[in-house]
Short mmCIF file of C-alpha atoms and ligand atoms in Angstrom, two decimals:
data_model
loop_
_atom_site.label_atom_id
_atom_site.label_comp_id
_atom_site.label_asym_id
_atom_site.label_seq_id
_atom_site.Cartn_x
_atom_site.Cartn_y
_atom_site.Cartn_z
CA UNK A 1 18.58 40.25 223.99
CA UNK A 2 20.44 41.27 220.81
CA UNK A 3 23.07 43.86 221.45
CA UNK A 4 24.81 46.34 218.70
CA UNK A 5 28.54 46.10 218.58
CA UNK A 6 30.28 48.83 217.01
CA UNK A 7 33.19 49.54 215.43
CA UNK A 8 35.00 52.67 215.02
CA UNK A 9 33.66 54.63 211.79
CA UNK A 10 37.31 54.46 209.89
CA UNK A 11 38.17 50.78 210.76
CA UNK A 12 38.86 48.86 207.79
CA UNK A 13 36.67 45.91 207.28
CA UNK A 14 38.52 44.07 204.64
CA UNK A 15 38.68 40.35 202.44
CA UNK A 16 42.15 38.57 202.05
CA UNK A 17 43.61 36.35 199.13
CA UNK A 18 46.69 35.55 198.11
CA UNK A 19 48.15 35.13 194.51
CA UNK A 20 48.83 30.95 194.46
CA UNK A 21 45.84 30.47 195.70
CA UNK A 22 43.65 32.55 193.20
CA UNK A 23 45.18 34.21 190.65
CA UNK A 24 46.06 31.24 188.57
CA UNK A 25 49.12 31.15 185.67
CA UNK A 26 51.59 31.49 187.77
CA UNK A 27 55.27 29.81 187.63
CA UNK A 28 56.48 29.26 191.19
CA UNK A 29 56.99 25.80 193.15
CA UNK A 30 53.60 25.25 193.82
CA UNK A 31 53.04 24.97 189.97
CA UNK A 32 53.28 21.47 189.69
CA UNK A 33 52.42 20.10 192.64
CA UNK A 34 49.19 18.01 193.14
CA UNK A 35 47.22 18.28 196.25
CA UNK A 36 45.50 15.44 198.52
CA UNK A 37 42.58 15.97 196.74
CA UNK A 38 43.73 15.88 192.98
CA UNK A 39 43.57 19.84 192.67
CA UNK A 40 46.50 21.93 191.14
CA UNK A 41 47.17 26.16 191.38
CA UNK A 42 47.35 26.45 187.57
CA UNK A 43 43.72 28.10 186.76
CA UNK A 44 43.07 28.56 190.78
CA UNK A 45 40.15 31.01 190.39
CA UNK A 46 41.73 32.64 187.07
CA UNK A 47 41.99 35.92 189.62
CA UNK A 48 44.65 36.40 186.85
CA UNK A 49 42.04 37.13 184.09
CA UNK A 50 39.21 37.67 186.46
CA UNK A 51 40.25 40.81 188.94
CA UNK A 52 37.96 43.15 187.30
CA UNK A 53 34.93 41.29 188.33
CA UNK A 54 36.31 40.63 191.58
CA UNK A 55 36.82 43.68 192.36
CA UNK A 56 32.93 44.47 191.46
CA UNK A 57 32.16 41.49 193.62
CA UNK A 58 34.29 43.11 196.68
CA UNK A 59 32.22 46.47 196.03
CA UNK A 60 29.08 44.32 196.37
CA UNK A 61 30.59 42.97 199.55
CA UNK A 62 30.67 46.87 200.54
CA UNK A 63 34.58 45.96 202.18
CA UNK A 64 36.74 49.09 202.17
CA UNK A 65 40.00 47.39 202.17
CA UNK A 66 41.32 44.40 200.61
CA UNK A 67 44.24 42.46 201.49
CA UNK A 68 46.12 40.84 198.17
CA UNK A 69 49.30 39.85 197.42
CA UNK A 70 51.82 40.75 194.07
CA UNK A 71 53.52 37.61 192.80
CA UNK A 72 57.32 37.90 192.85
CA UNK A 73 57.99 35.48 189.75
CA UNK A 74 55.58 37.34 187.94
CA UNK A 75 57.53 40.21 187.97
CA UNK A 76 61.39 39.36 188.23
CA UNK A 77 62.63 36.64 185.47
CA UNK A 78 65.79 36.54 187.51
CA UNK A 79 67.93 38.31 190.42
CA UNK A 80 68.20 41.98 189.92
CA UNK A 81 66.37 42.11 186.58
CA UNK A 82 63.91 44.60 185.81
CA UNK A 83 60.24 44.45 186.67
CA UNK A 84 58.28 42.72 183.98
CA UNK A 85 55.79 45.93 182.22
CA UNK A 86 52.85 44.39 181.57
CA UNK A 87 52.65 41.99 184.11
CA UNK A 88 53.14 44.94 186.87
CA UNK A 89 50.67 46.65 184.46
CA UNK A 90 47.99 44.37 185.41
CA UNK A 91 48.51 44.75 189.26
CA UNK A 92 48.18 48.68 188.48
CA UNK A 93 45.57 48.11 187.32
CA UNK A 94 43.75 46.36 189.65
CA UNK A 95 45.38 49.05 192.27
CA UNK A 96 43.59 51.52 190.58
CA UNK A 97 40.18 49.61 190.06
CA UNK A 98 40.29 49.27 193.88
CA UNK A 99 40.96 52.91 194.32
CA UNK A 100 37.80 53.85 191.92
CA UNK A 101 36.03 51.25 194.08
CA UNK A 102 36.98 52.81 197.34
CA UNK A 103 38.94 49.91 198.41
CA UNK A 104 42.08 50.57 200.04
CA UNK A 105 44.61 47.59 199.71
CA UNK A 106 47.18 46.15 202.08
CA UNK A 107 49.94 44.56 199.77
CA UNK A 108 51.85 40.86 200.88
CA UNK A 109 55.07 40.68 199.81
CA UNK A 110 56.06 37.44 199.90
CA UNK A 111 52.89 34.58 200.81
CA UNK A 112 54.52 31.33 200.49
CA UNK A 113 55.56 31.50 197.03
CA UNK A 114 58.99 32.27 195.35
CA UNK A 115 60.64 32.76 192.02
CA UNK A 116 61.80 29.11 190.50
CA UNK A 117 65.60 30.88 190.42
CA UNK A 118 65.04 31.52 194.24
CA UNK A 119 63.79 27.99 194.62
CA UNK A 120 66.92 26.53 192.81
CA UNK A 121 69.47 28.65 195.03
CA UNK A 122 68.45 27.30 198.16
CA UNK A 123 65.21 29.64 198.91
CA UNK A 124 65.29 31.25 202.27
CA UNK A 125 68.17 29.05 203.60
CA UNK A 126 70.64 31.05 201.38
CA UNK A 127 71.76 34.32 202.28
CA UNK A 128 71.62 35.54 199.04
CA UNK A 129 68.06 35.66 199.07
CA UNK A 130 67.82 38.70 201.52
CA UNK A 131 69.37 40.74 198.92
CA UNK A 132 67.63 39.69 195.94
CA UNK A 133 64.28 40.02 197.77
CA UNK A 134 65.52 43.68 198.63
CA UNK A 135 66.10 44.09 194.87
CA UNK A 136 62.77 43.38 194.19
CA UNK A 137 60.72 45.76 197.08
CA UNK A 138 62.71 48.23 195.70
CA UNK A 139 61.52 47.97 192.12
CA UNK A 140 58.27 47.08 193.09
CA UNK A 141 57.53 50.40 195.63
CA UNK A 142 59.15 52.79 193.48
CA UNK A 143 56.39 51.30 191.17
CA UNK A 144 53.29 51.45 193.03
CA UNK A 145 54.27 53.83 196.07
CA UNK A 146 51.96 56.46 195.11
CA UNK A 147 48.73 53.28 195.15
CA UNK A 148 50.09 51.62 198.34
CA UNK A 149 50.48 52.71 201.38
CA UNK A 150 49.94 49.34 203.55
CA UNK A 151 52.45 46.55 203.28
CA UNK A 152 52.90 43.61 204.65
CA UNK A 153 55.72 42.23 203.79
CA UNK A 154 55.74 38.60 204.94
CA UNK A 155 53.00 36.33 205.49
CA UNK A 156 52.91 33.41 208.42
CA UNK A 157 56.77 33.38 208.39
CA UNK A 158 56.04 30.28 210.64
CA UNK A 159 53.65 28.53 208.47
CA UNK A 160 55.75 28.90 205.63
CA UNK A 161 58.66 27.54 207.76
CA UNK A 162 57.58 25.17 209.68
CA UNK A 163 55.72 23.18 206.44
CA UNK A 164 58.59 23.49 204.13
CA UNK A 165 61.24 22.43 206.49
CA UNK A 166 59.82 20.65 209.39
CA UNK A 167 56.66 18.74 208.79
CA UNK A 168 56.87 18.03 205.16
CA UNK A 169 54.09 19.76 203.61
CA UNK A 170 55.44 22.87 201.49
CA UNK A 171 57.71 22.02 198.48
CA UNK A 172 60.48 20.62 198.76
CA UNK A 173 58.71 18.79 201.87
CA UNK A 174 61.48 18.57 204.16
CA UNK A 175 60.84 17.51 207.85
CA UNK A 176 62.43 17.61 210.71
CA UNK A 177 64.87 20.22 210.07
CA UNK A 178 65.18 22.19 212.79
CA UNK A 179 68.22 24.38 212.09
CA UNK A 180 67.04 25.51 208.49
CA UNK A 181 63.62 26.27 210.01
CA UNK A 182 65.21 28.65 212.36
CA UNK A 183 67.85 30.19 209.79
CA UNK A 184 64.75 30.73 206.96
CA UNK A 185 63.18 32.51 209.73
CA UNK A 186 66.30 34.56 210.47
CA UNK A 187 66.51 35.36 206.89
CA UNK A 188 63.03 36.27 206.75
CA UNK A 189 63.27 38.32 209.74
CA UNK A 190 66.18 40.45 207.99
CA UNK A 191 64.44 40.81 205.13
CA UNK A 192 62.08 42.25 206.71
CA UNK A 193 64.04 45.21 208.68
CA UNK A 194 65.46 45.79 205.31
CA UNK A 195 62.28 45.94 202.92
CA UNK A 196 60.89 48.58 206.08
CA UNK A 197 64.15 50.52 205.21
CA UNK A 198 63.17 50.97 201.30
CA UNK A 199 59.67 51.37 202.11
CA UNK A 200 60.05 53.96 204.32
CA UNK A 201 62.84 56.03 202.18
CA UNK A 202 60.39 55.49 199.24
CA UNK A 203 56.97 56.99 201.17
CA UNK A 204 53.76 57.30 199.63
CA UNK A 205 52.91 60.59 198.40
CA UNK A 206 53.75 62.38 201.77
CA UNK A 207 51.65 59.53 203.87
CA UNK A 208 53.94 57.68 205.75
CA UNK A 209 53.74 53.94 204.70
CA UNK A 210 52.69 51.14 207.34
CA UNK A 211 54.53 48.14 207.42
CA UNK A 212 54.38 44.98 209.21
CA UNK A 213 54.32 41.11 209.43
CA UNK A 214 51.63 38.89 209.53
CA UNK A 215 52.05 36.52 212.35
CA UNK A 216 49.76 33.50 212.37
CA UNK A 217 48.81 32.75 216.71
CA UNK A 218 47.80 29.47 217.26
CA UNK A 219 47.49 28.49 221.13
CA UNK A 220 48.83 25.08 221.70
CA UNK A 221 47.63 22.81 224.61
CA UNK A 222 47.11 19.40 226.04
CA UNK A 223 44.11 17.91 224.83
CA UNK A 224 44.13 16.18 228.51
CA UNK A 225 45.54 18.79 231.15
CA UNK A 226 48.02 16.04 233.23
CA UNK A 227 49.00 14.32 229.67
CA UNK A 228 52.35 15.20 230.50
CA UNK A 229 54.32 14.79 227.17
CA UNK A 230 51.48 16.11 225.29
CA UNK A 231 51.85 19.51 227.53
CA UNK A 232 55.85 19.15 226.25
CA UNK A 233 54.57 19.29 223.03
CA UNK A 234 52.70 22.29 223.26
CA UNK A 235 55.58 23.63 225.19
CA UNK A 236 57.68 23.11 222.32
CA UNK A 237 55.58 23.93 219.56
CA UNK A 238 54.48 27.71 221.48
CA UNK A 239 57.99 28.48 221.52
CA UNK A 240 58.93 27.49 218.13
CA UNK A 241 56.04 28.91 216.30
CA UNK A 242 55.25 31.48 218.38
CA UNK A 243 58.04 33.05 220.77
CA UNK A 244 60.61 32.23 218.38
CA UNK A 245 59.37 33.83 215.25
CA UNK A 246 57.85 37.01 217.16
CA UNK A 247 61.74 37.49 218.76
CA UNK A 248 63.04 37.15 215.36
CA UNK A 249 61.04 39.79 213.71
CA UNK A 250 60.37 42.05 216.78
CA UNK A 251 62.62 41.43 219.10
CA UNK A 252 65.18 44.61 220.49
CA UNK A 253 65.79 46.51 217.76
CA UNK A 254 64.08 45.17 215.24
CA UNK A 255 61.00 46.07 216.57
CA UNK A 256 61.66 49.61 215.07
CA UNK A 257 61.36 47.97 211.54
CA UNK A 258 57.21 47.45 211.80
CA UNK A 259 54.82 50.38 212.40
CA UNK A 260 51.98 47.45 212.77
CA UNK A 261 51.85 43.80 213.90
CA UNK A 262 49.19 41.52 211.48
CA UNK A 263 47.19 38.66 213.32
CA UNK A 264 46.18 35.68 211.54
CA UNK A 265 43.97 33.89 213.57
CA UNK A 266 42.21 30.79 213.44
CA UNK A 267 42.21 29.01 216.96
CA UNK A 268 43.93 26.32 218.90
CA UNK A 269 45.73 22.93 218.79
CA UNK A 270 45.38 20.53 221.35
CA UNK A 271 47.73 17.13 221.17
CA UNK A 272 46.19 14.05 222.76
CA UNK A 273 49.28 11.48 222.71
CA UNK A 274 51.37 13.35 220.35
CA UNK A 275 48.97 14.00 217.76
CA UNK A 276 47.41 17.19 217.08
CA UNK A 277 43.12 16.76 217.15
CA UNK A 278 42.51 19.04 214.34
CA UNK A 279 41.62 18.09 210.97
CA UNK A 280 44.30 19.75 209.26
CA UNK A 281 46.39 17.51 211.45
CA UNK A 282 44.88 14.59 209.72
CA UNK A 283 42.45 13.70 213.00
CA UNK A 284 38.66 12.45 212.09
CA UNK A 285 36.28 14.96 212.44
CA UNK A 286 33.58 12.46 213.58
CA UNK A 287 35.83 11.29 216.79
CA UNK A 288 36.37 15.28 217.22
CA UNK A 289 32.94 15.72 217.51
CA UNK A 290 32.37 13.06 219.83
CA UNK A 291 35.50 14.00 221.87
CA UNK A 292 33.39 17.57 222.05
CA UNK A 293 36.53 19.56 219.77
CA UNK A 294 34.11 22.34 218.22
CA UNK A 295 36.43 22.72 214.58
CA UNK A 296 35.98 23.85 211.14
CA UNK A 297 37.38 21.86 208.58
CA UNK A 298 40.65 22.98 209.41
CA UNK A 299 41.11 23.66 213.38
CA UNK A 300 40.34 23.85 216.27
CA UNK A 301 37.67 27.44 217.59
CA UNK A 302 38.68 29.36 220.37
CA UNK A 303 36.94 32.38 220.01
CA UNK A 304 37.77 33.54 223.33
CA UNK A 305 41.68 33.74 222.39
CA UNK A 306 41.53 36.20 219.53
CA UNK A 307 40.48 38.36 222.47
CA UNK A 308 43.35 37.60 224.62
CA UNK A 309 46.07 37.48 221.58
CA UNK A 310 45.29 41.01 220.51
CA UNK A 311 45.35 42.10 224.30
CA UNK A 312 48.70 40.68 224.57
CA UNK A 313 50.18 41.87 221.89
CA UNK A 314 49.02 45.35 222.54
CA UNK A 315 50.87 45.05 225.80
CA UNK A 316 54.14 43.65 224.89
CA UNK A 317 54.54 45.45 221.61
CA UNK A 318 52.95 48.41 221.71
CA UNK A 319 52.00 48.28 217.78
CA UNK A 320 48.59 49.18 216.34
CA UNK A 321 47.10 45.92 214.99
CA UNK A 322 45.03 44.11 212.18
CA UNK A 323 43.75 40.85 211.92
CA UNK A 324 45.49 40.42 208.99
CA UNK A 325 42.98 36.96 208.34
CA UNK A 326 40.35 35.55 209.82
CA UNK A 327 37.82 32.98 208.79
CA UNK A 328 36.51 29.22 208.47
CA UNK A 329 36.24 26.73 206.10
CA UNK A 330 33.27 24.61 206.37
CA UNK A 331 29.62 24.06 204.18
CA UNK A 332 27.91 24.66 207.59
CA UNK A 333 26.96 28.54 206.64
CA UNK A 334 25.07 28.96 210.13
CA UNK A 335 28.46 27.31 211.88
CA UNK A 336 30.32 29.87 209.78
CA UNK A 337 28.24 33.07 210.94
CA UNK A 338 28.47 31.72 214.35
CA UNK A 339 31.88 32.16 214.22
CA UNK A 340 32.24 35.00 212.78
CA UNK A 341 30.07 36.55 215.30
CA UNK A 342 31.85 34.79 217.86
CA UNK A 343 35.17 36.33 216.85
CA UNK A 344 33.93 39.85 215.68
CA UNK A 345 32.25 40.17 219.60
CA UNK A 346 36.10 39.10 220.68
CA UNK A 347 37.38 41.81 218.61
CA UNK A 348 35.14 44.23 219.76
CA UNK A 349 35.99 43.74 223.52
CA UNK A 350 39.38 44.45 222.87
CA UNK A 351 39.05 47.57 221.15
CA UNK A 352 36.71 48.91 223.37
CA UNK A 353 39.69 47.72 226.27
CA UNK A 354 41.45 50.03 224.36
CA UNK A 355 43.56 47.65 222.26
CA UNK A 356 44.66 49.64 218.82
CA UNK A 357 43.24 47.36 216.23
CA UNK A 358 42.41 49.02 212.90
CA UNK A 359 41.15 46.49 210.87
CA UNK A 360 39.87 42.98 210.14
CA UNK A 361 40.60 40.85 206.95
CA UNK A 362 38.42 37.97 206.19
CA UNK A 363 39.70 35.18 205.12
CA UNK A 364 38.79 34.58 202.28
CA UNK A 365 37.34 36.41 199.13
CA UNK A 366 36.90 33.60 197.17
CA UNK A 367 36.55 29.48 198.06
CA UNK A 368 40.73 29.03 196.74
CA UNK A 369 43.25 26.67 196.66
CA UNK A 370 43.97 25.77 200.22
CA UNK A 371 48.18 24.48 199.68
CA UNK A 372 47.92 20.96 200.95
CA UNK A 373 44.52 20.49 200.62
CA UNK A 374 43.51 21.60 197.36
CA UNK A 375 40.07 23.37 196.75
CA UNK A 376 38.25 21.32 199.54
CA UNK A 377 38.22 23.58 202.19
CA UNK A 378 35.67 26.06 201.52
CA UNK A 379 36.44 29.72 203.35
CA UNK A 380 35.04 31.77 200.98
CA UNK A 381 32.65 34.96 201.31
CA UNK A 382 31.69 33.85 197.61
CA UNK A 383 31.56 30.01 196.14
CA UNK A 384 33.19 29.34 193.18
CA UNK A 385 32.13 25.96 191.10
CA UNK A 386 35.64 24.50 190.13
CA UNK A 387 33.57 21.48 188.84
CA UNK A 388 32.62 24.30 186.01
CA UNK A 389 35.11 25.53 183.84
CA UNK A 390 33.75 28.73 184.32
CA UNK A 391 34.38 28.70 187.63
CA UNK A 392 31.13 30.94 188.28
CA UNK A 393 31.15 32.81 191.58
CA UNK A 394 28.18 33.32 194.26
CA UNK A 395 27.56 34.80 196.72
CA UNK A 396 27.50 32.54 200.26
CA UNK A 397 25.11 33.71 203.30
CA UNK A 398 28.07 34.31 204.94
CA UNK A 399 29.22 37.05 202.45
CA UNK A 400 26.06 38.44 203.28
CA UNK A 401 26.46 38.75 206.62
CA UNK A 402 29.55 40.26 206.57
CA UNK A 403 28.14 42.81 203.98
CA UNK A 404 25.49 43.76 206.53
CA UNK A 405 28.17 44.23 208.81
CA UNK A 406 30.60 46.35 206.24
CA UNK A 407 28.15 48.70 205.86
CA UNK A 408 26.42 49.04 209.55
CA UNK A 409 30.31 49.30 210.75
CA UNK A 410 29.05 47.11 212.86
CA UNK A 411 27.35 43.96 214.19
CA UNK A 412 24.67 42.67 215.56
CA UNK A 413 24.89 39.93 218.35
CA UNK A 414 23.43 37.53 220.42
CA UNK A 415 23.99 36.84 224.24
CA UNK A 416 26.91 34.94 224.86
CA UNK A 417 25.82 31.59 226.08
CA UNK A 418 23.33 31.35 223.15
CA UNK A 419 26.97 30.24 221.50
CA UNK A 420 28.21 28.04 223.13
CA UNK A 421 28.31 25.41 220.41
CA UNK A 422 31.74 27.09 220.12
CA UNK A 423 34.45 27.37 223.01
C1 NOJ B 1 46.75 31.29 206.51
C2 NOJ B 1 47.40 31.44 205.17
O1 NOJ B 1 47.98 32.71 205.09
C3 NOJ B 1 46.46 31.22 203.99
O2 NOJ B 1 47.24 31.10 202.85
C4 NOJ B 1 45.59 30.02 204.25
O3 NOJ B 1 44.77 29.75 203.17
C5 NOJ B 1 44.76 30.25 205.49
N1 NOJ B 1 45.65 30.42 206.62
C6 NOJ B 1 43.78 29.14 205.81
O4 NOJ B 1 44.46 27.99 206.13
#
């Protein structure tokens, strides 16, 4: 029988973009770079020209929070300059449209994009960066502290890592580098404790600001259990991704720096002789299938572990919680329910365990500009037709089943084994 999951009444049930990836007319070092499938960032979604009617389209989604980021070389033509007017202008007003729209937003700081001037200097490997990026949190809180009281100032530190310095697929594409992987987290991570610093001196209107990470959890595993050097792997890549990163930022004292821990989570990597079976990874969806690896178009689903991430985390850190992103990219609509459900039932048995979790970001508002792979991967709660220059959006089934579930404050599922189509 169908059961009724509920959620507590002020959780926020939230969408997620980030600027590269919609906005459009933006200068940074994805600008001119051409993904595997032809696509460029330059129009994106023209978010840039087109947040008004977003926003109306997130009201007619019935989310109450929505998770966006503000575009550093938008605002800062070089280090320690003033904040460009009009173009912080614009993200006022979109704050403020939210606000009217009873949306409350949670702001990213820094989602794998940087100013060209950072780029040139070395980006995260230089030290000098820390500052600058300091600099610029200042400016930009004593701006819109009064409209923001949720910030997150780095997304997937490890993503963003890991692709621009060890497997080649961030600009500048550098691979194998272990040591500046590790130091741009480092430099990250102190960024971090000191944007908390500035946000908490600047407040927000007598609310005390929240502040936090988001760290992407990905399990890693042998495809085949006694595949020895594949369990290495897997090994290797939990503790680099993982342990690594969550020492950096929350490790000892720095722990103090984040009032919350973000979650993005998507699912699980297995490695059958050194490669990893997900598409993302480059492996055929067709032999997935047959090899019985339920993905999206992206990676592998592992429903079960959102569960037992957010219980883990609630033990070892202590820190409320959001999943700062979750979704799935594929045309399959019913697959994409499914997993929605599948996660949102995880969710629910964790905060009914007693796990703090507060909210839940879908990933993503709009179909977007997935980095590497261009606009092919389709994860958005509305379509958008890049074919037409108008780049109309519509609403999917699947942004109608979250609305249903926005507005119940909860959702309605079906008995577990009915699912098992996904682990
Ligand atoms: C995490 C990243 O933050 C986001 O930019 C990306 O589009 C999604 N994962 C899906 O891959």
């Amino acid at each position: 029988m169908a059961g009724v999951l509920k959620f507590p009444d002020n959780f926020l049930w939230g969408t997620a973009t980030s600027p590269t990836q919609v906005e459009g007319h933006v200068a940074n070092e994805w600008t001119d770079y051409v993904a595997s499938d032809g696509g460029h960032c330059r129009v994106a979604c023209n978010h840039y020209h087109r947040y008004a009617e977003d926003v109306d389209w997130m009201a007619q989604l019935g989310v109450n929070a929505y998770r966006m980021g503000i575009e550093w070389s938008r605002l800062q033509a070089a280090p320690f300059a003033p904040l460009n007017g009009p173009e912080l202008e614009r993200y006022v007003d979109l704050l403020d449209r939210l606000k009217a729209a009873g949306i409350t937003p949670m702001v990213v700081l820094h989602h794998f994009s940087n100013p060209p001037w950072i780029t040139s200097a070395g980006g995260w490997l230089n030290p000098a960066t820390v500052p600058a990026f300091v600099d610029y949190v200042t400016k930009l809180v004593s701006a819109l502290k009064e409209r923001v009281w949720l910030w997150n100032t780095f997304n997937e530190p490890d993503t963003y890592a890991s692709l621009t310095y060890l497997l080649g697929g961030f600009p500048p594409f550098h691979k194998w580098r272990l040591l500046s992987y590790r130091k741009s987290i480092k430099h990250m991570a102190v960024a971090h404790v000191r944007a908390s610093e500035v946000l908490r001196q600047a407040g927000n209107g007598g609310r005390t600001p929240e502040i936090g990470i988001a760290k992407n959890w990905t399990f890693f595993g042998p495809f085949q259990k006694h595949a020895l050097w594949d369990r290495l792997l897997a090994g290797i890549s939990h503790h680099a991704f993982n342990r690594f990163v969550l020492d950096a930022f929350l490790g000892g004292r720095r722990r103090a720096a984040s009032t919350f821990l973000g979650v993005n989570y998507y699912g699980l990597t297995r490695f059958k002789n050194f490669e990893p079976m997900v598409p993302a990874g480059g492996a055929c969806p067709k032999q997935l299938a047959q090899l019985g690896v339920v993905c999206d178009d992206m990676f592998e689903r592992h429903p079960g572990g959102l569960g037992t991430v957010l219980r883990n985390f609630h033990r070892r850190y202590g820190l409320p919680l959001y999943i700062t992103e979750h979704g799935s990219a594929s045309s399959n609509e019913n697959f994409r329910i499914l997993d929605l459900t599948e996660h949102l039932r995880e969710l629910h048995g964790a905060v009914e365990g007693g796990v703090d979790v507060r909210g839940f970001f879908y990933w993503s508002l709009l179909d977007n500009f997935e980095w590497q792979f261009g606009y092919s991967k389709k994860f958005g709660l509305l379509a958008v037709d890049f074919n037409d220059e108008r780049l109309p959006r519509k609403m999917t089934r699947v942004g109608e089943f979250y609305r249903s579930i926005c507005q119940a404050r909860a959702t309605t599922v079906a008995p577990r084994n009915s699912h098992a189509a996904i682990r």
